[in-house]
mmCIF file with all atom_site columns, C-alpha atoms in Angstrom:
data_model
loop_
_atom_site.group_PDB
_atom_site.id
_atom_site.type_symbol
_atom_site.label_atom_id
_atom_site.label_alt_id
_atom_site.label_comp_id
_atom_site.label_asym_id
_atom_site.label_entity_id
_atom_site.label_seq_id
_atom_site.pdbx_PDB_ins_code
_atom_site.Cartn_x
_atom_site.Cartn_y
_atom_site.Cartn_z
_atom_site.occupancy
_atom_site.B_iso_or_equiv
_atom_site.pdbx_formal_charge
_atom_site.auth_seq_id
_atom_site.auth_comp_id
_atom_site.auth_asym_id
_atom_site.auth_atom_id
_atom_site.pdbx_PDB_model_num
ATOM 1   C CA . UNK A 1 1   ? 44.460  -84.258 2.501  1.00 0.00 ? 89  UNK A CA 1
ATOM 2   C CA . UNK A 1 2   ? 47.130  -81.730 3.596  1.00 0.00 ? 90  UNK A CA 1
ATOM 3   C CA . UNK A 1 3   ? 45.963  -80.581 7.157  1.00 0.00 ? 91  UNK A CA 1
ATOM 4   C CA . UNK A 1 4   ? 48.219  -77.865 7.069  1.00 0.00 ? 92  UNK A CA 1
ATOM 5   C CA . UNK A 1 5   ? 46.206  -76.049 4.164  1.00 0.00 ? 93  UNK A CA 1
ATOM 6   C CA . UNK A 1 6   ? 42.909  -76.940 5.933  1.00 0.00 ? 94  UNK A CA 1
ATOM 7   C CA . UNK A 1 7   ? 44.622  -75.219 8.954  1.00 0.00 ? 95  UNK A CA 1
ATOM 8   C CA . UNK A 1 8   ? 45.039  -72.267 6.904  1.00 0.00 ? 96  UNK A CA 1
ATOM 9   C CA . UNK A 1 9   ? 41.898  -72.066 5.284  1.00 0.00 ? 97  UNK A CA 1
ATOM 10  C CA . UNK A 1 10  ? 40.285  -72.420 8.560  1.00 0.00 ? 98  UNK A CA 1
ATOM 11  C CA . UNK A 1 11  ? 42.150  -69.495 9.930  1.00 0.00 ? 99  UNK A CA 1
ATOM 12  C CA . UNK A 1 12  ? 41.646  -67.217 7.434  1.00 0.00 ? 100 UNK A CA 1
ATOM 13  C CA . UNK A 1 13  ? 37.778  -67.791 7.347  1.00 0.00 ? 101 UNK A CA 1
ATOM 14  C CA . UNK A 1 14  ? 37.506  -67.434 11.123 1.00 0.00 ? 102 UNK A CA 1
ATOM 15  C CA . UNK A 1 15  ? 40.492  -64.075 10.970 1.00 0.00 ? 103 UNK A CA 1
ATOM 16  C CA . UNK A 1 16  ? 37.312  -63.448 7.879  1.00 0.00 ? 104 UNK A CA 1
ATOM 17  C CA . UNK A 1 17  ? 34.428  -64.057 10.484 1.00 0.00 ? 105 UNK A CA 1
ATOM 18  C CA . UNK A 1 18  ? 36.067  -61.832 13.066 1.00 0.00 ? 106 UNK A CA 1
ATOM 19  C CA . UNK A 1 19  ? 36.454  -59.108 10.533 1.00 0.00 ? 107 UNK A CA 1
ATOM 20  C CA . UNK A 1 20  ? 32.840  -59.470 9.570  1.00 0.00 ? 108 UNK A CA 1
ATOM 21  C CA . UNK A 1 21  ? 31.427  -59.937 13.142 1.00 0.00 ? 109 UNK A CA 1
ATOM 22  C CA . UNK A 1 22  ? 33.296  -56.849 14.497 1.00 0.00 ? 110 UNK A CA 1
ATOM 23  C CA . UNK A 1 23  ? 31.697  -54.752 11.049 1.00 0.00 ? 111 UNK A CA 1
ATOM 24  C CA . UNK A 1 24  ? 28.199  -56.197 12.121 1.00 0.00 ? 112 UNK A CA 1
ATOM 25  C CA . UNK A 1 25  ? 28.841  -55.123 15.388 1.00 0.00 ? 113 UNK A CA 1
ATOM 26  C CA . UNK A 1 26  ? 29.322  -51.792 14.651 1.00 0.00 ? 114 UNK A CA 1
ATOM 27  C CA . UNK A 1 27  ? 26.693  -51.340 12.684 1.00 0.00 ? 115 UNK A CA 1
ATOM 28  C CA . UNK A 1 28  ? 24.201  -52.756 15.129 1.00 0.00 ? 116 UNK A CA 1
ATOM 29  C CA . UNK A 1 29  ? 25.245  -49.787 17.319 1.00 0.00 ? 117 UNK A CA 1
ATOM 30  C CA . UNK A 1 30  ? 24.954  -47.483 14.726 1.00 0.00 ? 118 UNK A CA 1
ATOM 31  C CA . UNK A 1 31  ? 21.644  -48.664 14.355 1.00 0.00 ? 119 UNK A CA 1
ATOM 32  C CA . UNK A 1 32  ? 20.988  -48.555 18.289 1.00 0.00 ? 120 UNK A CA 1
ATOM 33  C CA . UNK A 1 33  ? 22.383  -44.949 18.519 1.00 0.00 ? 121 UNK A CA 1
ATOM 34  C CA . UNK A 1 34  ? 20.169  -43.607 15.650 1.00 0.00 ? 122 UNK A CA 1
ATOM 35  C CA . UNK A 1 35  ? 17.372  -45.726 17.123 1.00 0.00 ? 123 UNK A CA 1
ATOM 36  C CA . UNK A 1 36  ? 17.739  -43.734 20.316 1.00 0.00 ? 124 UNK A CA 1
ATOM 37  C CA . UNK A 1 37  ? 18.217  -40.385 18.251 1.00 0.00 ? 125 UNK A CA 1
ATOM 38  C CA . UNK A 1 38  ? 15.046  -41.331 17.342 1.00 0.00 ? 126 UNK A CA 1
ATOM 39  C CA . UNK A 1 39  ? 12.652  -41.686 19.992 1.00 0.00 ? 127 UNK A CA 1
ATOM 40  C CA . UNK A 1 40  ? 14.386  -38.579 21.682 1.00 0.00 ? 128 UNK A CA 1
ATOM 41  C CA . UNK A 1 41  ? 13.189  -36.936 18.602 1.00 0.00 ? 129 UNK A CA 1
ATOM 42  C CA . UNK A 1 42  ? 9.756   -38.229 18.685 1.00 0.00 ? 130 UNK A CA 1
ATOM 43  C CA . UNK A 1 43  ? 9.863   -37.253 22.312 1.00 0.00 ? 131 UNK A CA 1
ATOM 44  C CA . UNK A 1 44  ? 10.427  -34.046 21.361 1.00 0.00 ? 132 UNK A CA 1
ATOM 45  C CA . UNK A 1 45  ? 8.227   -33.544 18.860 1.00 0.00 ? 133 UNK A CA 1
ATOM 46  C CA . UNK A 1 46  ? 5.466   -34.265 20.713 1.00 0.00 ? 134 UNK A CA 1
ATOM 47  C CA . UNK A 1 47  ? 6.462   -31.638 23.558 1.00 0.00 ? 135 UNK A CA 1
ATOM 48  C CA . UNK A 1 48  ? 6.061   -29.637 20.831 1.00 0.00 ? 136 UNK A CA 1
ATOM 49  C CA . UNK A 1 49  ? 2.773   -30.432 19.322 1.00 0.00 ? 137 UNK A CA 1
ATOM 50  C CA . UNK A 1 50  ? 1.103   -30.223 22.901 1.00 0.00 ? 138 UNK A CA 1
ATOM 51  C CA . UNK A 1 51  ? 2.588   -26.432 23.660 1.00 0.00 ? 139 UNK A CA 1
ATOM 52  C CA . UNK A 1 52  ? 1.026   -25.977 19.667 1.00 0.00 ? 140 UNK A CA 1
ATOM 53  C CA . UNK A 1 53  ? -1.865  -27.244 20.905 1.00 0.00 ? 141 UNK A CA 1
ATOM 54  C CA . UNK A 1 54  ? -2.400  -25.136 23.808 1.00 0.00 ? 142 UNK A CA 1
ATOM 55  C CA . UNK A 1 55  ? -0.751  -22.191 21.946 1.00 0.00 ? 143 UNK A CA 1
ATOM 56  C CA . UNK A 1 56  ? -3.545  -22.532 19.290 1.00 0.00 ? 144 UNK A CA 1
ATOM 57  C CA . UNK A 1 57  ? -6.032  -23.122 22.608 1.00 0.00 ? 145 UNK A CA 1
ATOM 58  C CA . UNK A 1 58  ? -4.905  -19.962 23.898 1.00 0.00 ? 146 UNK A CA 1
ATOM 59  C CA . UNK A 1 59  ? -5.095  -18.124 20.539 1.00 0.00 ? 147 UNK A CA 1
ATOM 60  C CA . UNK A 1 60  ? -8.859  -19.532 19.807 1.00 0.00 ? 148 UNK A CA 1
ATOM 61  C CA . UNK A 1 61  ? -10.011 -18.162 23.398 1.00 0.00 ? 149 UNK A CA 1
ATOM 62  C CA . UNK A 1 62  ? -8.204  -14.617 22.441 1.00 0.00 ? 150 UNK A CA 1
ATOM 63  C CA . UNK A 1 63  ? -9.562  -14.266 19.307 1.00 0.00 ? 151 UNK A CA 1
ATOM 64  C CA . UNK A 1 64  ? -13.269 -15.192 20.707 1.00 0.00 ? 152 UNK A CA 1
ATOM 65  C CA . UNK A 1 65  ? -12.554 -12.145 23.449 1.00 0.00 ? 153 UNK A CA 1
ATOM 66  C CA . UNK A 1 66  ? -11.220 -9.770  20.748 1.00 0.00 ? 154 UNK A CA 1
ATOM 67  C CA . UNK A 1 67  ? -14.770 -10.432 18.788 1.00 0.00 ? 155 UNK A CA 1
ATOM 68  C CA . UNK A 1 68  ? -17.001 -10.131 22.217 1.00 0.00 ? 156 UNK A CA 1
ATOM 69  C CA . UNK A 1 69  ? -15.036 -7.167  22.168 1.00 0.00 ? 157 UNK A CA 1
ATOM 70  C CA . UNK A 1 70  ? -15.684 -5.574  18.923 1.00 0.00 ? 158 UNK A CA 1
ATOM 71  C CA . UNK A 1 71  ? -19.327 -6.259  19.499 1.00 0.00 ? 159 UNK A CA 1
ATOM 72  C CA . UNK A 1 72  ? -19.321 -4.539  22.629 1.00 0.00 ? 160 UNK A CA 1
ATOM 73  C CA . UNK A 1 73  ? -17.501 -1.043  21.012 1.00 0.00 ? 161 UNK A CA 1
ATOM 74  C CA . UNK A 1 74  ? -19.772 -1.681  17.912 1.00 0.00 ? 162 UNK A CA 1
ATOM 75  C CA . UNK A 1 75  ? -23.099 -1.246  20.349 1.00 0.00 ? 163 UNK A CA 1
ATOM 76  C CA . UNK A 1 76  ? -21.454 1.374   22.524 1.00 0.00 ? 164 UNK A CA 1
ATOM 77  C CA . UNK A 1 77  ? -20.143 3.441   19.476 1.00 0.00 ? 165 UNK A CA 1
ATOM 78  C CA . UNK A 1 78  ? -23.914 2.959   17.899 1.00 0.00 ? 166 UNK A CA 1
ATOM 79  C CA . UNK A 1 79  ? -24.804 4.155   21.459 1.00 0.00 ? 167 UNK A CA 1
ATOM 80  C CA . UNK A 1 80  ? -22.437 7.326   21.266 1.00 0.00 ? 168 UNK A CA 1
ATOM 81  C CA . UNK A 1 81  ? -23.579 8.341   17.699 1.00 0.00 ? 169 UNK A CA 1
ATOM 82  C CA . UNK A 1 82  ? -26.943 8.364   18.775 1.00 0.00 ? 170 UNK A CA 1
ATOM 83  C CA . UNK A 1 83  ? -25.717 10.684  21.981 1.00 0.00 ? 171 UNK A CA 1
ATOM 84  C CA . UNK A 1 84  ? -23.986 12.627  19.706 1.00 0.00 ? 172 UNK A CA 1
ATOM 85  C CA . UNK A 1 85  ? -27.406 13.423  16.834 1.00 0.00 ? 173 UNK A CA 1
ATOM 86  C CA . UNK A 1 86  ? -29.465 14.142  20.205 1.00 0.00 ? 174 UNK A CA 1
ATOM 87  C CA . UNK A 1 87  ? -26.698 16.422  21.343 1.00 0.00 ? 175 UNK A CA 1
ATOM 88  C CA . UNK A 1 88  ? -26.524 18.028  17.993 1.00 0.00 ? 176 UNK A CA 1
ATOM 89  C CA . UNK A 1 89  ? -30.512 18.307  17.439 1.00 0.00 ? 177 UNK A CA 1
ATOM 90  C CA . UNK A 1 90  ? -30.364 20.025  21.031 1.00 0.00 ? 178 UNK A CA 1
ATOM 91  C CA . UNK A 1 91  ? -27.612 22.327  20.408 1.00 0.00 ? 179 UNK A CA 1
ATOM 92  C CA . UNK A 1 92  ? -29.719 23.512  17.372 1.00 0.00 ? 180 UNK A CA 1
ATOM 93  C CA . UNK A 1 93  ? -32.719 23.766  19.331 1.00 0.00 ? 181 UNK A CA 1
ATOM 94  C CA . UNK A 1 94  ? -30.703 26.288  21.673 1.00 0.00 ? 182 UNK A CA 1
ATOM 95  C CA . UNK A 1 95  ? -28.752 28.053  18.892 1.00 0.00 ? 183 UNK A CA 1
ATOM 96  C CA . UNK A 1 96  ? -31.978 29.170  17.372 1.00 0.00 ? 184 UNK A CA 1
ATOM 97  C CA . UNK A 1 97  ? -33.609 29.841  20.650 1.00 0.00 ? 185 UNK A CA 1
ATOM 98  C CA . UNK A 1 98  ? -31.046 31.980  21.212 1.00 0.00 ? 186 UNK A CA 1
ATOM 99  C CA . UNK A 1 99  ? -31.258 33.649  18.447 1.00 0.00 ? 187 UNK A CA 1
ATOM 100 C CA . UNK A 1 100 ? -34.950 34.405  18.292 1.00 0.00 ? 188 UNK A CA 1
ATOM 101 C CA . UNK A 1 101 ? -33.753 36.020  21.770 1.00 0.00 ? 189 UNK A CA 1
ATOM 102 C CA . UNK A 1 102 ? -31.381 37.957  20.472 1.00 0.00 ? 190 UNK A CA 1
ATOM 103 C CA . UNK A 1 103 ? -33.919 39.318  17.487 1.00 0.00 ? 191 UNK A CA 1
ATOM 104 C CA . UNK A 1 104 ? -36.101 40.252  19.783 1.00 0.00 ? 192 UNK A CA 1
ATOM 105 C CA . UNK A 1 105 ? -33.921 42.352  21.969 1.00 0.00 ? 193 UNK A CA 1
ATOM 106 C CA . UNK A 1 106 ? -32.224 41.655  25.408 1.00 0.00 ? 194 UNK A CA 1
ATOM 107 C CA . UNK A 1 107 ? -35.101 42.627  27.267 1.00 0.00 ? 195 UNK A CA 1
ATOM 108 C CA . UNK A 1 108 ? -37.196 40.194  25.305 1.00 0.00 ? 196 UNK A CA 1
ATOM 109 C CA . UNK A 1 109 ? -38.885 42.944  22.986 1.00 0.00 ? 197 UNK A CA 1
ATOM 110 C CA . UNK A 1 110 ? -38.415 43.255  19.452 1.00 0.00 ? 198 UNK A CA 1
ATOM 111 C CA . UNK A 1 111 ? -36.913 46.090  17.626 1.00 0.00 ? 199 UNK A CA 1
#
């Protein structure tokens, strides 16, 4: 056996090894780096779903105001058209009143 091949072979497998330890390497931090990337995303993402969640919170609890709302101006316009035929039937009342007042004469005698 000539050592001085088996020498050579050795070296060049472990100068191989090296080459292909060093690549692994590198690509175990790679993986590390986007594993971090990752959980900072995840992190992130649920920051966001919980100020979604108490957006949409928020938003439910408006909207149920803006319909108590609505109800309330429904009834008080209902309220203020009612105000408004009484008015109207009273204003009549007094327009012809006041008319029958002025057929009769200012002194409340007929002509």
């Amino acid at each position: 056996m000539d050592v001085e091949k088996t020498m050579e072979f050795i070296l060049e497998n472990l100068a191989d090894v090296g080459v292909k330890q060093a690549r692994t390497e590198r690509q175990i931090h790679g993986l590390q780096t986007l594993a971090k990337m990752g959980m900072r995303q995840i992190v992130a993402l649920g920051a966001a779903q919980k100020r979604t969640e108490k957006m949409v919170h928020e938003l439910a609890a408006s909207h149920k105001e803006l319909a108590t709302s609505q109800k309330e101006l429904a009834a008080s316009h209902k309220l203020t058209e009612k105000a408004m035929r009484e008015l109207a039937a009273s204003q009549k009342r007094t327009d012809e009143k006041f008319q029958r007042w002025l057929d009769r004469g200012h002194n409340g005698k007929a002509h």
